[in-house]
XYZ file of C-alpha atoms in Angstrom:
643
model
C -49.534 -39.788 -131.489
C -47.550 -42.994 -131.588
C -43.840 -41.986 -131.261
C -42.780 -45.058 -133.213
C -44.690 -43.864 -136.284
C -43.786 -40.186 -135.984
C -41.681 -38.194 -133.503
C -43.468 -34.868 -133.874
C -40.100 -33.145 -134.284
C -40.498 -30.263 -136.759
C -36.771 -30.323 -137.555
C -37.167 -33.508 -139.583
C -38.945 -31.516 -142.297
C -35.998 -29.187 -142.775
C -34.465 -30.972 -145.739
C -33.381 -30.537 -149.343
C -32.906 -32.571 -152.497
C -29.884 -30.764 -153.971
C -26.557 -29.391 -152.712
C -23.618 -27.689 -154.459
C -21.220 -30.616 -154.028
C -17.513 -30.345 -153.145
C -15.696 -27.286 -154.437
C -12.585 -27.459 -156.592
C -11.677 -29.941 -159.333
C -9.913 -33.256 -159.592
C -6.177 -33.073 -160.450
C -6.605 -34.665 -163.863
C -4.591 -34.292 -167.031
C -5.484 -35.685 -170.432
C -3.078 -38.616 -170.317
C -4.129 -39.690 -166.827
C -7.825 -39.440 -167.622
C -7.494 -41.544 -170.799
C -5.759 -44.310 -168.853
C -8.044 -44.391 -165.792
C -10.561 -47.139 -165.221
C -14.081 -46.032 -164.440
C -13.612 -47.440 -160.938
C -10.490 -45.411 -160.243
C -12.106 -42.232 -161.486
C -15.283 -42.846 -159.511
C -13.125 -43.563 -156.472
C -11.716 -40.038 -156.727
C -15.260 -38.698 -156.966
C -16.193 -40.608 -153.823
C -13.078 -39.345 -152.022
C -14.081 -35.769 -152.774
C -17.645 -36.540 -151.719
C -16.398 -37.702 -148.321
C -14.488 -34.444 -147.879
C -10.930 -35.268 -148.967
C -9.325 -32.247 -150.616
C -9.180 -32.661 -154.415
C -5.743 -31.037 -154.323
C -4.487 -33.955 -152.181
C -5.962 -36.682 -154.371
C -2.649 -37.789 -155.882
C -1.203 -39.140 -152.635
C -0.397 -42.818 -152.218
C -3.298 -44.765 -150.754
C -2.918 -47.011 -147.703
C -5.587 -49.170 -146.113
C -6.065 -49.490 -142.358
C -8.135 -52.510 -141.326
C -9.191 -53.206 -137.759
C -11.446 -55.261 -135.542
C -12.902 -52.172 -133.838
C -16.176 -52.711 -132.006
C -18.666 -50.518 -130.192
C -19.320 -46.791 -130.531
C -16.993 -44.739 -128.343
C -17.607 -41.033 -127.726
C -14.695 -38.606 -128.013
C -14.422 -38.461 -124.218
C -14.223 -42.255 -123.999
C -17.736 -42.870 -122.737
C -19.713 -45.644 -124.427
C -22.457 -44.682 -126.854
C -22.862 -48.374 -127.684
C -20.774 -51.077 -126.069
C -18.349 -53.279 -127.932
C -18.243 -57.016 -127.391
C -15.037 -56.723 -125.342
C -12.359 -54.313 -124.163
C -9.946 -55.721 -126.738
C -11.578 -53.923 -129.639
C -13.032 -50.991 -127.702
C -10.071 -48.611 -128.129
C -8.328 -49.816 -131.304
C -10.018 -47.030 -133.262
C -7.603 -44.685 -131.470
C -4.711 -46.599 -133.026
C -6.339 -46.242 -136.430
C -6.628 -42.482 -135.908
C -2.959 -42.177 -134.971
C -1.907 -44.150 -138.044
C -4.276 -42.263 -140.339
C -2.906 -38.901 -139.227
C 0.632 -40.175 -139.800
C -0.275 -41.182 -143.361
C -1.937 -37.824 -144.005
C 1.068 -35.911 -142.639
C 3.178 -37.739 -145.213
C 0.746 -36.624 -147.977
C -0.643 -40.166 -148.289
C -4.362 -40.990 -148.280
C -5.579 -43.299 -145.494
C -8.619 -45.544 -145.924
C -10.218 -47.498 -143.078
C -12.334 -50.634 -142.928
C -13.657 -52.759 -140.079
C -14.471 -56.386 -139.352
C -15.344 -56.556 -135.670
C -14.761 -59.674 -133.594
C -16.560 -61.629 -130.859
C -15.342 -62.255 -127.319
C -14.577 -65.820 -126.301
C -14.949 -64.827 -122.670
C -18.441 -63.450 -123.313
C -19.605 -66.549 -125.203
C -18.022 -69.178 -122.931
C -20.656 -71.586 -121.732
C -23.203 -70.262 -124.245
C -24.352 -71.223 -127.732
C -22.344 -68.263 -129.028
C -19.168 -70.300 -128.571
C -20.268 -72.532 -131.464
C -19.401 -69.607 -133.770
C -16.054 -68.679 -132.217
C -13.487 -70.676 -134.174
C -15.495 -70.687 -137.442
C -15.626 -66.872 -137.190
C -11.851 -66.748 -137.676
C -12.036 -68.158 -141.202
C -15.037 -65.990 -142.090
C -13.315 -62.822 -140.891
C -10.088 -63.641 -142.727
C -12.082 -64.066 -145.934
C -13.917 -60.758 -145.480
C -10.707 -58.917 -144.577
C -8.999 -60.247 -147.702
C -12.013 -59.226 -149.777
C -11.814 -55.714 -148.321
C -8.120 -55.535 -149.218
C -8.803 -56.560 -152.805
C -11.812 -54.215 -152.989
C -9.519 -51.197 -152.743
C -7.424 -51.847 -155.867
C -5.422 -48.628 -155.473
C -4.024 -49.387 -151.990
C -0.252 -49.477 -151.737
C -0.141 -51.395 -148.467
C -2.225 -52.609 -145.554
C -1.976 -51.810 -141.843
C -3.894 -54.323 -139.720
C -4.967 -53.396 -136.176
C -6.284 -56.215 -133.993
C -6.093 -57.570 -130.483
C -7.941 -60.664 -129.397
C -8.520 -64.397 -129.663
C -10.036 -64.732 -133.144
C -9.820 -61.233 -134.625
C -6.020 -61.112 -134.444
C -5.445 -64.577 -135.992
C -7.969 -63.634 -138.688
C -6.094 -60.389 -139.382
C -2.789 -62.275 -139.568
C -4.340 -64.748 -142.015
C -5.598 -61.858 -144.128
C -2.214 -60.127 -144.193
C -0.489 -63.427 -144.914
C -2.926 -63.943 -147.788
C -1.805 -60.648 -149.370
C 1.781 -61.617 -150.239
C 2.220 -59.036 -153.007
C 1.551 -56.056 -150.752
C 3.536 -54.377 -147.979
C 1.781 -55.289 -144.720
C 2.239 -54.354 -141.053
C 0.343 -55.542 -137.978
C -0.360 -53.252 -135.012
C -1.197 -55.338 -131.909
C -4.044 -53.727 -129.981
C -2.392 -54.093 -126.579
C -3.558 -55.272 -123.166
C -5.662 -54.039 -120.270
C -4.117 -52.995 -116.976
C -4.384 -54.950 -113.745
C -7.142 -53.641 -111.503
C -6.035 -52.705 -108.015
C -7.225 -54.994 -105.202
C -9.120 -57.173 -107.672
C -9.075 -60.608 -109.213
C -7.694 -60.843 -112.751
C -9.879 -61.354 -115.801
C -9.162 -65.072 -115.839
C -10.122 -65.794 -112.249
C -13.323 -63.729 -112.311
C -14.708 -66.092 -114.924
C -14.965 -68.721 -112.172
C -17.068 -66.633 -109.777
C -20.295 -68.494 -110.567
C -18.752 -71.925 -110.018
C -17.097 -70.892 -106.735
C -20.285 -69.270 -105.461
C -22.397 -72.297 -106.394
C -20.083 -74.458 -104.270
C -20.279 -72.058 -101.337
C -16.617 -71.065 -101.591
C -17.164 -67.290 -101.907
C -19.780 -64.797 -100.757
C -22.232 -63.040 -103.053
C -20.815 -59.604 -102.181
C -17.326 -60.754 -103.114
C -18.554 -62.068 -106.468
C -20.388 -58.844 -107.230
C -17.425 -56.619 -106.391
C -14.770 -58.729 -108.110
C -16.904 -59.189 -111.191
C -17.273 -55.434 -111.505
C -13.699 -54.256 -111.110
C -11.476 -56.816 -112.883
C -10.620 -54.631 -115.919
C -8.052 -52.032 -114.933
C -8.586 -50.049 -118.134
C -11.400 -49.919 -120.702
C -9.312 -51.218 -123.605
C -6.928 -54.023 -124.410
C -6.769 -57.792 -124.353
C -6.805 -59.781 -121.129
C -4.127 -59.667 -118.460
C -2.918 -63.237 -118.990
C -0.898 -65.112 -121.614
C -3.999 -66.530 -123.248
C -4.783 -66.671 -126.933
C -5.075 -62.890 -127.318
C -1.692 -62.095 -125.761
C -0.003 -65.094 -127.369
C -1.281 -64.026 -130.788
C 0.273 -60.591 -130.239
C 3.572 -62.246 -129.311
C 3.396 -64.463 -132.394
C 2.629 -61.482 -134.659
C 5.785 -59.753 -133.484
C 7.849 -62.930 -133.698
C 6.686 -63.411 -137.289
C 8.278 -60.054 -138.108
C 4.914 -58.539 -139.048
C 4.843 -56.126 -136.079
C 7.477 -53.667 -134.923
C 9.891 -54.727 -132.172
C 8.305 -54.352 -128.734
C 4.825 -53.756 -130.164
C 3.048 -56.707 -128.535
C 1.350 -56.324 -125.112
C 1.517 -52.508 -124.853
C -0.931 -51.049 -122.294
C -4.040 -49.917 -124.176
C -4.718 -46.195 -124.201
C -1.204 -45.168 -123.173
C 1.155 -42.862 -125.058
C 3.577 -45.711 -125.735
C 0.690 -47.711 -127.237
C -0.350 -44.846 -129.533
C 3.256 -44.364 -130.569
C 3.349 -47.914 -131.971
C 0.572 -47.025 -134.429
C 2.361 -43.925 -135.693
C 5.664 -45.722 -136.176
C 3.889 -48.663 -137.824
C 2.384 -46.301 -140.410
C 5.857 -44.955 -141.125
C 7.162 -48.508 -141.448
C 4.446 -49.409 -143.956
C 5.271 -46.398 -146.128
C 8.967 -47.283 -145.937
C 8.250 -50.861 -147.019
C 6.292 -49.532 -149.985
C 9.101 -47.171 -150.947
C 11.600 -50.028 -150.758
C 9.381 -52.387 -152.747
C 9.259 -54.910 -149.862
C 6.270 -57.227 -149.971
C 4.689 -59.502 -147.390
C 6.091 -62.648 -149.023
C 9.617 -61.434 -148.205
C 8.784 -61.156 -144.489
C 6.459 -64.077 -143.895
C 8.675 -67.080 -144.652
C 9.407 -70.525 -143.283
C 12.040 -68.904 -141.047
C 9.522 -66.473 -139.560
C 7.082 -69.325 -138.884
C 9.932 -71.096 -137.070
C 10.651 -67.990 -134.976
C 6.970 -67.669 -134.065
C 6.832 -71.268 -132.847
C 10.020 -70.780 -130.815
C 8.600 -67.665 -129.131
C 5.314 -69.456 -128.479
C 7.222 -72.095 -126.536
C 9.409 -69.584 -124.694
C 6.382 -67.571 -123.551
C 4.319 -70.611 -122.519
C 1.677 -69.561 -125.000
C -1.884 -70.676 -125.588
C -2.466 -74.098 -127.130
C -4.895 -72.409 -129.542
C -1.905 -71.215 -131.554
C -1.444 -74.830 -132.620
C -4.570 -74.048 -134.676
C -3.673 -70.510 -135.720
C -0.008 -70.702 -136.753
C -0.669 -73.447 -139.351
C -3.580 -71.361 -140.627
C -1.321 -68.316 -141.047
C 1.281 -70.439 -142.835
C -1.391 -71.884 -145.120
C -2.672 -68.401 -145.984
C 0.875 -67.409 -146.952
C 1.311 -70.475 -149.138
C 3.931 -71.928 -146.780
C 4.170 -75.495 -145.453
C 2.007 -75.914 -142.369
C 3.863 -77.007 -139.222
C 2.927 -80.515 -138.157
C 2.468 -82.075 -134.752
C 6.021 -83.407 -135.024
C 7.297 -79.875 -135.724
C 5.525 -78.506 -132.645
C 6.830 -81.358 -130.499
C 10.394 -80.893 -131.768
C 10.416 -77.164 -131.054
C 8.830 -77.538 -127.631
C 11.475 -80.092 -126.694
C 14.301 -77.790 -127.716
C 12.972 -74.447 -126.413
C 12.832 -73.732 -122.668
C 10.065 -71.599 -121.235
C 11.627 -68.278 -120.242
C 8.607 -66.157 -119.279
C 6.736 -66.205 -115.985
C 3.215 -64.949 -116.635
C -0.400 -65.646 -115.897
C -1.621 -68.405 -115.954
C 1.610 -70.424 -115.959
C 3.518 -69.021 -113.030
C 5.220 -69.613 -110.755
C 4.744 -65.934 -109.801
C 2.058 -65.154 -112.388
C 3.008 -61.738 -113.752
C 0.455 -59.862 -115.863
C 0.920 -59.191 -119.558
C 1.591 -55.480 -119.008
C 4.403 -56.441 -116.628
C 5.795 -58.793 -119.281
C 5.742 -55.798 -121.639
C 7.668 -53.565 -119.228
C 10.150 -56.386 -118.689
C 10.959 -56.190 -122.390
C 8.328 -58.388 -123.986
C 9.157 -60.235 -127.174
C 12.584 -58.723 -127.964
C 13.824 -59.343 -124.418
C 12.879 -63.014 -124.597
C 14.388 -63.190 -128.072
C 17.750 -61.978 -126.754
C 17.929 -65.117 -124.615
C 16.686 -67.271 -127.484
C 19.335 -65.730 -129.749
C 22.054 -66.607 -127.269
C 20.776 -70.196 -127.253
C 21.019 -70.332 -131.044
C 17.306 -71.067 -131.431
C 16.253 -68.261 -133.808
C 16.553 -67.668 -137.543
C 18.250 -64.285 -137.258
C 18.274 -63.559 -140.995
C 14.473 -63.474 -141.128
C 13.323 -60.069 -142.375
C 10.877 -57.852 -140.531
C 8.675 -54.831 -141.134
C 11.470 -52.578 -139.857
C 13.209 -53.270 -143.160
C 15.963 -55.034 -141.229
C 16.569 -58.585 -140.108
C 15.602 -60.037 -136.765
C 19.264 -60.101 -135.769
C 19.622 -56.393 -136.508
C 16.436 -55.616 -134.582
C 17.773 -57.439 -131.530
C 21.078 -55.572 -131.722
C 19.086 -52.337 -131.541
C 16.959 -53.552 -128.642
C 19.942 -54.741 -126.616
C 21.461 -51.235 -126.597
C 18.256 -49.189 -126.628
C 17.296 -46.500 -124.139
C 13.765 -47.921 -124.261
C 14.936 -51.220 -122.780
C 16.741 -49.514 -119.903
C 13.978 -47.068 -119.042
C 11.151 -49.604 -119.085
C 13.138 -51.957 -116.880
C 13.451 -49.149 -114.338
C 9.764 -48.278 -114.741
C 8.801 -51.838 -113.824
C 10.957 -51.656 -110.709
C 9.522 -48.291 -109.639
C 5.868 -49.108 -110.325
C 5.660 -52.688 -109.086
C 8.955 -53.460 -107.367
C 9.635 -56.213 -109.917
C 12.980 -57.086 -111.443
C 12.934 -57.766 -115.172
C 14.918 -60.951 -114.686
C 12.130 -62.416 -112.573
C 9.679 -62.047 -115.470
C 11.847 -62.876 -118.500
C 14.848 -64.966 -117.606
C 17.777 -66.851 -118.993
C 17.500 -70.573 -119.641
C 19.681 -71.331 -116.608
C 17.555 -69.175 -114.335
C 14.343 -70.671 -115.722
C 15.690 -74.151 -115.093
C 16.664 -73.263 -111.515
C 13.144 -71.956 -110.886
C 11.505 -75.072 -112.278
C 9.831 -73.547 -115.340
C 8.659 -76.456 -117.463
C 8.287 -76.357 -121.222
C 5.018 -75.397 -122.826
C 3.126 -78.117 -124.696
C 3.300 -81.903 -124.569
C 1.866 -83.917 -127.435
C 0.340 -87.220 -126.446
C -0.629 -90.501 -128.075
C -2.440 -93.548 -126.733
C -5.416 -95.754 -127.401
C -7.748 -92.828 -126.642
C -5.854 -90.498 -128.994
C -4.484 -92.551 -131.901
C -4.004 -89.379 -133.969
C -2.776 -87.267 -131.075
C -3.761 -84.950 -128.244
C -2.073 -82.107 -126.410
C -1.731 -80.679 -122.929
C -0.306 -77.371 -121.726
C 2.084 -79.161 -119.423
C 3.576 -75.918 -118.127
C 0.241 -75.177 -116.443
C -0.062 -78.409 -114.428
C 0.224 -77.681 -110.706
C 3.871 -78.318 -109.721
C 2.872 -80.311 -106.628
C 1.213 -82.893 -108.912
C 4.425 -83.531 -110.840
C 7.004 -85.983 -109.541
C 10.684 -85.279 -108.957
C 11.355 -86.918 -112.321
C 9.125 -84.378 -114.055
C 6.383 -86.909 -114.738
C 2.687 -86.381 -114.039
C 0.845 -89.672 -113.490
C -2.864 -90.016 -112.961
C -5.128 -93.036 -113.104
C -8.765 -92.953 -112.188
C -12.329 -93.752 -113.185
C -13.939 -91.868 -116.036
C -16.869 -89.531 -115.525
C -18.276 -89.073 -119.007
C -20.142 -85.969 -120.166
C -21.499 -85.392 -123.644
C -22.210 -81.686 -123.213
C -20.361 -78.785 -121.666
C -23.473 -77.703 -119.789
C -23.691 -81.100 -118.092
C -20.025 -80.918 -117.130
C -20.190 -77.460 -115.543
C -23.382 -78.288 -113.643
C -21.658 -81.349 -112.164
C -18.728 -79.187 -111.035
C -21.003 -76.559 -109.489
C -22.947 -79.241 -107.645
C -19.754 -80.848 -106.332
C -20.535 -84.198 -107.976
C -16.973 -84.986 -109.056
C -14.357 -86.451 -106.763
C -10.581 -85.961 -106.633
C -8.851 -88.655 -108.652
C -11.579 -88.961 -111.268
C -11.054 -88.198 -114.955
C -13.680 -85.937 -116.465
C -14.301 -86.925 -120.087
C -15.974 -84.253 -122.221
C -16.768 -85.797 -125.607
C -18.496 -84.504 -128.712
C -17.224 -80.922 -128.693
C -14.526 -81.269 -131.331
C -14.457 -79.681 -134.798
C -17.655 -81.520 -135.694
C -19.636 -78.997 -133.630
C -17.442 -75.942 -134.094
C -14.771 -76.919 -131.535
C -15.936 -74.523 -128.806
C -13.420 -73.779 -126.106
C -14.199 -75.081 -122.636
C -12.736 -72.420 -120.361
C -15.642 -72.329 -117.941
C -14.925 -76.010 -117.200
C -11.127 -75.812 -117.011
C -11.118 -72.574 -115.019
C -13.574 -74.023 -112.530
C -11.365 -77.078 -112.049
C -8.463 -74.743 -111.316
C -10.182 -72.557 -108.756
C -12.682 -74.778 -106.923
C -11.547 -76.865 -103.982
C -9.731 -80.075 -105.073
C -10.449 -79.273 -108.722
C -6.771 -79.529 -109.654
C -6.921 -83.211 -108.692
C -9.545 -83.932 -111.321
C -8.054 -84.526 -114.754
C -9.893 -83.668 -117.965
C -9.745 -85.102 -121.466
C -11.754 -83.727 -124.387
C -11.879 -83.642 -128.165
C -12.534 -79.900 -127.850
C -10.102 -77.073 -127.192
C -9.246 -74.793 -124.273
C -8.874 -71.128 -123.590
C -5.250 -70.079 -123.600
C -5.544 -69.362 -119.895
C -6.602 -72.898 -118.987
C -4.480 -74.760 -116.478
C -4.203 -78.175 -114.915
C -4.070 -81.679 -116.345
C -6.389 -80.711 -119.194
C -5.875 -82.785 -122.310
C -7.509 -81.468 -125.456
C -7.633 -81.870 -129.227
C -8.087 -85.631 -128.707
C -8.191 -87.149 -132.194
C -10.073 -88.697 -133.828
C -12.911 -86.772 -132.225
C -16.076 -88.480 -131.030
C -18.033 -87.343 -134.095
C -15.429 -89.022 -136.323
C -15.830 -92.319 -134.476
C -12.898 -91.722 -132.136
C -12.471 -93.877 -129.024
C -13.228 -90.928 -126.737
C -16.849 -91.162 -127.870
C -17.073 -94.779 -126.682
C -16.106 -94.266 -123.059
C -18.489 -94.908 -120.186
C -18.551 -93.953 -116.505
C -16.145 -96.102 -114.534
C -13.707 -96.942 -117.353
C -10.235 -96.552 -115.918
C -8.132 -93.901 -117.620
C -4.377 -93.572 -117.262
C -2.535 -90.341 -118.060
C 1.228 -90.025 -118.272
C 2.808 -86.659 -119.057
C 6.588 -86.276 -119.026
C 7.112 -82.521 -118.676
C 10.838 -82.869 -119.396
C 10.830 -84.987 -122.541
C 7.402 -83.621 -123.554
C 6.078 -87.087 -124.300
C 3.128 -88.922 -122.852
C 0.053 -91.030 -123.321
C -3.675 -91.113 -122.660
C -5.133 -94.598 -122.453
C -8.111 -96.562 -121.219
C -6.604 -99.458 -119.270
C -9.698 -101.364 -118.166
C -10.575 -102.532 -121.683
C -8.767 -104.472 -124.357
C -8.333 -102.899 -127.758
C -10.960 -105.299 -129.106
C -13.459 -104.413 -126.394
C -13.017 -100.698 -126.991
C -13.281 -101.054 -130.775
C -16.454 -103.110 -130.536
C -18.273 -100.578 -128.354
C -20.904 -98.346 -129.829
C -20.781 -94.583 -129.500
C -22.070 -93.216 -126.198
C -25.888 -93.278 -126.287
C -26.187 -89.699 -124.965
C -23.926 -88.255 -127.649
C -26.322 -86.252 -129.802
C -25.869 -83.405 -132.291
C -25.943 -80.031 -130.550
C -29.520 -78.758 -130.889
C -28.335 -75.187 -131.534
C -25.502 -75.973 -133.966
C -25.744 -73.329 -136.720
C -25.835 -74.422 -140.345
C -22.889 -72.076 -140.993
C -20.827 -73.962 -138.422
C -21.798 -77.300 -139.911
C -20.492 -76.023 -143.248
C -17.272 -74.808 -141.593
C -16.869 -78.209 -139.958
C -17.254 -80.079 -143.240
C -14.843 -77.800 -145.090
C -12.095 -77.812 -142.465
C -12.444 -81.565 -141.994
C -11.908 -82.029 -145.739
C -8.842 -79.776 -145.415
C -7.048 -81.794 -142.744
C -8.906 -80.986 -139.520
C -7.647 -79.315 -136.391
C -4.045 -80.490 -136.642
C -3.882 -78.766 -140.046
C -5.171 -75.492 -138.603
C -8.926 -75.790 -139.321
C -8.377 -74.045 -142.659
C -10.095 -74.189 -146.024
C -7.742 -75.994 -148.391
C -9.429 -74.983 -151.640
C -7.499 -77.400 -153.839
C -8.309 -80.325 -151.553
C -11.982 -79.354 -151.238
C -12.332 -78.902 -155.002
C -10.690 -82.271 -155.596
C -13.071 -84.039 -153.214
C -16.069 -82.316 -154.796
C -14.925 -83.388 -158.245
C -14.514 -86.972 -157.039
C -17.999 -86.877 -155.563
C -19.549 -85.430 -158.710
C -17.730 -88.005 -160.857
C -18.937 -90.858 -158.651
C -22.492 -89.497 -158.687
C -22.535 -89.287 -162.475
C -21.629 -92.964 -162.879
């Protein structure tokens, strides 16, 4: 017998076609029944069918949405793996919140839109779907919110690079509802192991003969100190958690909690209480997510030395909320005025892990210093029902702050002030500001660099990084990483990676930037690209070069040997990226690089995303879908076609 056709298990024939159905009756009265829509009534029937007590059917309904992935047994063992640790345990947060709702006689509902892992897809064709996924997920999450018409509020639970920005966009796009975000937390450091950023360079280091096979095998196995949570560094996942809290959408000291811990679970319970309190008070998302909260998020991004990917995500969140999107000039202005106050991976100088940043006080601790500098909008409201200023007054005097500071000292021998410091202390320790926005003949519309992550020994006493060298041009990420592994690049050269901008999905290039950080002499090779980076990227890596190669930008016209000059002032946060061996006329007259070809595996979905976000303002506008703009362009096209 073929076991695919039939198992031979007699138990499969023990079945029935009828059952008594749930006992009891719905709590209906004549007036209620006359006024109910068929959908609301059928919803009650479905609730009873799923086992909810008919006697408890009148409770307020709240929706919990998450990015949960995988199938996790009750004892924590995997039945089916998730894509990443970040979404592996968030179902536990949903359970804690759901029980809190039920205890309060409310009815919890749960829905899921799982998310991919940028680390897993780096260097693969899967990365072509990474950034486009964010918009897709935000759309589906919003549709799920609207598909439960009886919900009184929404609790979003999310952790990582694209799932958390998507969740924030979905909550922002529900301005007439109470909303609260529960950050999914971070993974612990593994003892005697490399962190989750460095292990992603094992293949490149081994290919160059810089590490042994046994070392790679052991380090690759043990990097995750716990099975759940986002990565241990201030990349896009951790920065998005920080931004969520700074926006006022998450409770104070919710970002970066260690996944699986009691303090992490406690956040979910208190967040459920906060959502019910917002509903009782009639407070809606539009009263929390304002221009002031966007300002506070950008200030915290700068103070934490956050991922450059938030330059894409914060405008997208603002757009979803119907708020003005911050511009390049806004980012530059805030980064010039806000000092970096947090020492964390990958920025340094001591490279503390995200869980250590949490124990040091996390977002509210940094905000105390920012408050004293007069950099925050303290009247911005939050999901606590109070203002940011009132939240910080609580934090400053809280037992929690004192006890976690002591916990950090006992566990790791670290003083809080070494992790999150005052502006004066940060200045004395040479912490540079976060992001520098560049112009030049290779980036007429702009480019950016995470200047805080350039190796200090490459920066002059005046705070200026200067680099001039010959271009080594690559038109694919695979070609670039193979050249690094083979040791074909030389210190002083400028690696040019063209053709990976929004036109092909804007994949991040962490395998390239991480390799340049960790291989011998890699820090002395600069990189410019029209693509984007992982939030953990370091070095003189210039991204978001605009216009991109696929839009006819100058970066797509470069050839091997062209001399490139980079100037990055890490104090004034100004700089330039120029080709200096050609005149403007010579560069303009060049044709696009002959090896620049459409990616053979570019999905049609991503091509559609590219066209829509390009019509909506491109990467500097957040890679969003501006429906009014798209509709206008379509109408113009249809009008022109009809003539």
